[in-house]
Amino acid sequence: MVDCVKKMGFEETELRLGLPNANYGKRGFSETVDLKLNLSSAEIGLDSAIDLKENNFNKEKNLLPSSSPTDSVKPPAKAQVVGWPPVRSFRKNVMAVQKRTDSDEAEKGTGGAAFVKVSMDGAPYLRKVDLKMYKTYKELSDALGKMFSSFTIGKCDSQGMMDFMSESKLMDLLNSSDYVPTYEDKDGDWMLVGDVPWEMFVGSCKRLRIMKGTEAKGLAPKAMDKCKTRS
Amino acid sequence: MCLFRDMMSYFPEEVLEHVFDFLTSHRDRNAVSLVCKSWYSLERFSREKVFIGNCYAVNPERLIARFPRVRSLTLKGKPHFADFNLVPHDWGGDVYPWIEAMTKNGINLEELRLKRMLVSDESLELLAKSFPNFKSLVLVSCEGFTTDGLAAIASNCRFLRELDLQENEVDDRKGHWLSCFPDSCTSLVSLNFACLKGEVNVAALERLVARCHNLRSLRVNHAVPLEALQKILVKAPQINDLGTGSFVHDPDSETSKKMKNTLENCKSVRSLSGFLDVNPHCLPAVYPICTDLTSLNLSYAPGIYSNELIKLICHCKKLERLWILDTIGDKGLGAVASTCKELQELRVFPSDLYGADNAAAVTEEGLVSISAGCPKLNSLLYFCQQMTNAALITVAKNCPNFIRFRLCTLNPVIPDAVTNLPLDEGFGAIVQSCKGLKRLSVSGRLTDQVFLYIGMYAEQLEMLSIAFAGDSDKGMLYVLNGCKKLKKLEIRDSPFGNAALLSDMGKYETMRSLWMSSCEVTYGACKTLAEKMPTLNVEIINEGEDQVEASSSPDARHRVEKMYLYRTLVGPRRDAPDFVWTL
């Protein structure tokens, strides 16, 4: 029992009839707050309790922990105080799961939503699509088709856009006034849409450009080679 | 006087009973039962709804003895701060003894509403099998049961009207509890399983909804995708309270279009919630129902940017209740203020609980806009980055009708963001202006002064929550002496000690409960209080670093980490676990 008292520090357990506002003994609580919040008492202006008349006109927000993160005063990590902010554990757990799901997706390199700009040659303005909303090239193609209603990309079979297109079909497409979907990948190269598996495409696509067939000829050789090797 | 008494006794009982039927509030009924012995007797035999705010204030036997005709029981278990992990899980509040006692005594239970109680599958099974007329089960913030317990309810309660599960921790057993509703079950009016984490049998749900023509309220969980919900809603266009599950789809798809059409057909929807996972681009599908919406809860919807929220809310001109995340921002709250002139209740929850980036948050500006635009506001829960006295004074002037005012600064001791002063004056203005204030939670840097204001002005205050506030015992004394109607006082991490605790021990008999944790009260003082007041249970929760050996009786000067005291008619509870000492 004596050990117990020693461990706790005698001052904390000593009963005192102090005057109100006498800071003796009351610091125990504020120190706890400091420890819990990683702040020194000066920073959170605890002295203002006594110095009410002295308006502390130090408007510099960096004395307040809630200010911009670039300040030297580290904002208090909320999780360090048990039960603060007072949010039901159920809600906390739900939000933790939601956050985890978001960060899992971020780790997979696809991010929460994958918005990319879509430009179409000749259209007066660009659009944006969220690639995460689609599961196949066909779905994307349909969506882009609706967005740019004069847009046609030729025949697509279920396995992807230009995958097994024959050389002749491709040539027809490129020579016609039809459009060809291209995209800029992570490396900054302009690629023909449809060569890689869908997930890989979503992960590497930075923006889409729907080119006039005639302009896309430069890209075609790669696709043509692919067609040749396949057939 | 003699004549009056004779006249009263000429009133046949049936007439008095009929008059009592019109008394629905339990406070009115309690008052009536105090008038005289015959009224007490009449009232107790006619009371069907009983509300017990602290399950340990009485026991099942006394309930049944006094109210043998009880049909609806509401019970609350753990203290409020249990919500924030301040109370160990096995503290108590088990509903089983209540259900068991009612079964044994032939009570015709029809309705059970529980909050913060321990509910086992066994309890649910016993409940389901014992009361043939059971109609309504509402569980809020409870734990201890699994989907097996729900299966028992579904299988056995032939006339079930309401199954409402709010924010419970439920273990998912992968069974098909929804399929356990028999084909003969057509009585459901309200079904809320939003808090369940596991898969549900969507086909069974669809069939259930199709045969329950009186269904008014349906809140599904995360596992019910948008396509499935659309098909279900086609069968239930009469619905007035909808909780979506996952609201994710390609906004240009057929499914999304179908959803929009289906929702257009649901002309009675007044309350909307869910969006437990959401693609913001799908939100326009709900615009058709926004015009008549009175209640909107987006507080569980992750990742909706402020401008998307604003677009949605601009359609909701009749909104009376809004629960939202602080991602809405001050600007978004400005939009709410311009649009929602009928707003009565606002709750703004923090979106970032784990100390990451702090870009999204609301400040005093948002609150001031709301107060200026929404004069009917009477209930507030506001988690904010910062606050000022000037703002609170303005809010107090704009909205004198607050009944509930709960402000929570994310940093619990942050002072006025502009002047660096404590927030005493701001909260002082609130209590002075809002004469009907019943519930108050304060936060930010606060001295004893704020408690002086509360004691002086908060005449109707029934519940007060204090954290990291005050300088001395005076603070607590102002409250105990001033707030005559105080029922629940909960305090954490504040320098209130023995002098305050012991100054007016009789006060606690007029209150439901007092919670004090990380304050300055000592073991000796708690013991003194317990000895002097046999009508109170003074419980110490002894755990963690503070743990003292059970064998040794602690030093009287040892500071108590957690104390919970409450008035009771039945003495110390017999189910207290090892770490709870009743002094």
PDB file of N, CA and C in Angstrom, chain A residues 110 130-141 159 161 193-205 208:
ATOM      1  N   THR A 110      -4.863   1.979 -58.213  1.00  0.00           N
ATOM      2  CA  THR A 110      -5.958   2.483 -59.036  1.00  0.00           C
ATOM      3  C   THR A 110      -6.624   3.708 -58.416  1.00  0.00           C
ATOM      4  N   ASP A 130     -14.863   8.498 -65.161  1.00  0.00           N
ATOM      5  CA  ASP A 130     -14.272   7.760 -64.063  1.00  0.00           C
ATOM      6  C   ASP A 130     -14.111   6.318 -64.540  1.00  0.00           C
ATOM      7  N   LEU A 131     -12.884   5.938 -64.820  1.00  0.00           N
ATOM      8  CA  LEU A 131     -12.640   4.614 -65.389  1.00  0.00           C
ATOM      9  C   LEU A 131     -13.071   3.503 -64.438  1.00  0.00           C
ATOM     10  N   LYS A 132     -13.125   3.810 -63.123  1.00  0.00           N
ATOM     11  CA  LYS A 132     -13.496   2.783 -62.160  1.00  0.00           C
ATOM     12  C   LYS A 132     -14.947   2.361 -62.315  1.00  0.00           C
ATOM     13  N   MET A 133     -15.719   3.169 -63.035  1.00  0.00           N
ATOM     14  CA  MET A 133     -17.137   2.841 -63.181  1.00  0.00           C
ATOM     15  C   MET A 133     -17.380   1.709 -64.171  1.00  0.00           C
ATOM     16  N   TYR A 134     -16.368   1.336 -64.888  1.00  0.00           N
ATOM     17  CA  TYR A 134     -16.575   0.334 -65.939  1.00  0.00           C
ATOM     18  C   TYR A 134     -15.730  -0.885 -65.676  1.00  0.00           C
ATOM     19  N   LYS A 135     -16.195  -1.994 -66.229  1.00  0.00           N
ATOM     20  CA  LYS A 135     -15.437  -3.228 -65.997  1.00  0.00           C
ATOM     21  C   LYS A 135     -14.795  -3.760 -67.267  1.00  0.00           C
ATOM     22  N   THR A 136     -15.246  -3.289 -68.408  1.00  0.00           N
ATOM     23  CA  THR A 136     -14.681  -3.792 -69.674  1.00  0.00           C
ATOM     24  C   THR A 136     -14.519  -2.632 -70.642  1.00  0.00           C
ATOM     25  N   TYR A 137     -13.771  -2.894 -71.692  1.00  0.00           N
ATOM     26  CA  TYR A 137     -13.608  -1.893 -72.755  1.00  0.00           C
ATOM     27  C   TYR A 137     -14.944  -1.582 -73.415  1.00  0.00           C
ATOM     28  N   LYS A 138     -15.784  -2.607 -73.500  1.00  0.00           N
ATOM     29  CA  LYS A 138     -17.092  -2.417 -74.163  1.00  0.00           C
ATOM     30  C   LYS A 138     -17.903  -1.366 -73.398  1.00  0.00           C
ATOM     31  N   GLU A 139     -17.903  -1.511 -72.077  1.00  0.00           N
ATOM     32  CA  GLU A 139     -18.674  -0.569 -71.272  1.00  0.00           C
ATOM     33  C   GLU A 139     -18.155   0.844 -71.462  1.00  0.00           C
ATOM     34  N   LEU A 140     -16.834   0.966 -71.473  1.00  0.00           N
ATOM     35  CA  LEU A 140     -16.232   2.292 -71.658  1.00  0.00           C
ATOM     36  C   LEU A 140     -16.602   2.836 -73.027  1.00  0.00           C
ATOM     37  N   SER A 141     -16.500   1.975 -74.002  1.00  0.00           N
ATOM     38  CA  SER A 141     -16.820   2.390 -75.358  1.00  0.00           C
ATOM     39  C   SER A 141     -18.269   2.868 -75.463  1.00  0.00           C
ATOM     40  N   GLN A 159     -14.128  -9.556 -76.423  1.00  0.00           N
ATOM     41  CA  GLN A 159     -12.837  -9.663 -75.738  1.00  0.00           C
ATOM     42  C   GLN A 159     -12.010  -8.397 -75.765  1.00  0.00           C
ATOM     43  N   MET A 161     -11.421  -4.206 -77.471  1.00  0.00           N
ATOM     44  CA  MET A 161     -11.672  -3.386 -78.634  1.00  0.00           C
ATOM     45  C   MET A 161     -11.006  -3.829 -79.924  1.00  0.00           C
ATOM     46  N   VAL A 193      -5.975   2.205 -77.568  1.00  0.00           N
ATOM     47  CA  VAL A 193      -6.774   1.570 -76.513  1.00  0.00           C
ATOM     48  C   VAL A 193      -7.100   0.143 -76.918  1.00  0.00           C
ATOM     49  N   GLY A 194      -6.990  -0.756 -75.961  1.00  0.00           N
ATOM     50  CA  GLY A 194      -7.477  -2.097 -76.211  1.00  0.00           C
ATOM     51  C   GLY A 194      -6.434  -3.186 -76.197  1.00  0.00           C
ATOM     52  N   ASP A 195      -5.152  -2.812 -76.129  1.00  0.00           N
ATOM     53  CA  ASP A 195      -4.124  -3.837 -76.224  1.00  0.00           C
ATOM     54  C   ASP A 195      -3.942  -4.619 -74.938  1.00  0.00           C
ATOM     55  N   VAL A 196      -4.033  -3.910 -73.827  1.00  0.00           N
ATOM     56  CA  VAL A 196      -3.706  -4.552 -72.546  1.00  0.00           C
ATOM     57  C   VAL A 196      -4.974  -4.929 -71.804  1.00  0.00           C
ATOM     58  N   PRO A 197      -4.865  -5.830 -70.829  1.00  0.00           N
ATOM     59  CA  PRO A 197      -6.030  -6.173 -70.020  1.00  0.00           C
ATOM     60  C   PRO A 197      -6.619  -4.922 -69.369  1.00  0.00           C
ATOM     61  N   TRP A 198      -7.922  -4.984 -69.140  1.00  0.00           N
ATOM     62  CA  TRP A 198      -8.661  -3.822 -68.683  1.00  0.00           C
ATOM     63  C   TRP A 198      -8.040  -3.182 -67.431  1.00  0.00           C
ATOM     64  N   GLU A 199      -7.745  -4.009 -66.414  1.00  0.00           N
ATOM     65  CA  GLU A 199      -7.243  -3.467 -65.151  1.00  0.00           C
ATOM     66  C   GLU A 199      -5.933  -2.721 -65.348  1.00  0.00           C
ATOM     67  N   MET A 200      -5.120  -3.300 -66.197  1.00  0.00           N
ATOM     68  CA  MET A 200      -3.833  -2.663 -66.458  1.00  0.00           C
ATOM     69  C   MET A 200      -4.058  -1.311 -67.134  1.00  0.00           C
ATOM     70  N   PHE A 201      -4.994  -1.300 -68.030  1.00  0.00           N
ATOM     71  CA  PHE A 201      -5.329  -0.060 -68.727  1.00  0.00           C
ATOM     72  C   PHE A 201      -5.767   1.012 -67.721  1.00  0.00           C
ATOM     73  N   VAL A 202      -6.690   0.636 -66.824  1.00  0.00           N
ATOM     74  CA  VAL A 202      -7.195   1.609 -65.850  1.00  0.00           C
ATOM     75  C   VAL A 202      -6.058   2.139 -64.996  1.00  0.00           C
ATOM     76  N   GLY A 203      -5.129   1.280 -64.656  1.00  0.00           N
ATOM     77  CA  GLY A 203      -4.026   1.680 -63.802  1.00  0.00           C
ATOM     78  C   GLY A 203      -3.046   2.600 -64.495  1.00  0.00           C
ATOM     79  N   SER A 204      -2.936   2.477 -65.818  1.00  0.00           N
ATOM     80  CA  SER A 204      -1.888   3.257 -66.485  1.00  0.00           C
ATOM     81  C   SER A 204      -2.415   4.421 -67.310  1.00  0.00           C
ATOM     82  N   CYS A 205      -3.702   4.489 -67.484  1.00  0.00           N
ATOM     83  CA  CYS A 205      -4.254   5.535 -68.346  1.00  0.00           C
ATOM     84  C   CYS A 205      -4.285   6.886 -67.644  1.00  0.00           C
ATOM     85  N   LEU A 208      -7.471  10.284 -72.087  1.00  0.00           N
ATOM     86  CA  LEU A 208      -7.948   9.644 -73.314  1.00  0.00           C
ATOM     87  C   LEU A 208      -8.047  10.676 -74.421  1.00  0.00           C
TER      88      LEU A 208
END
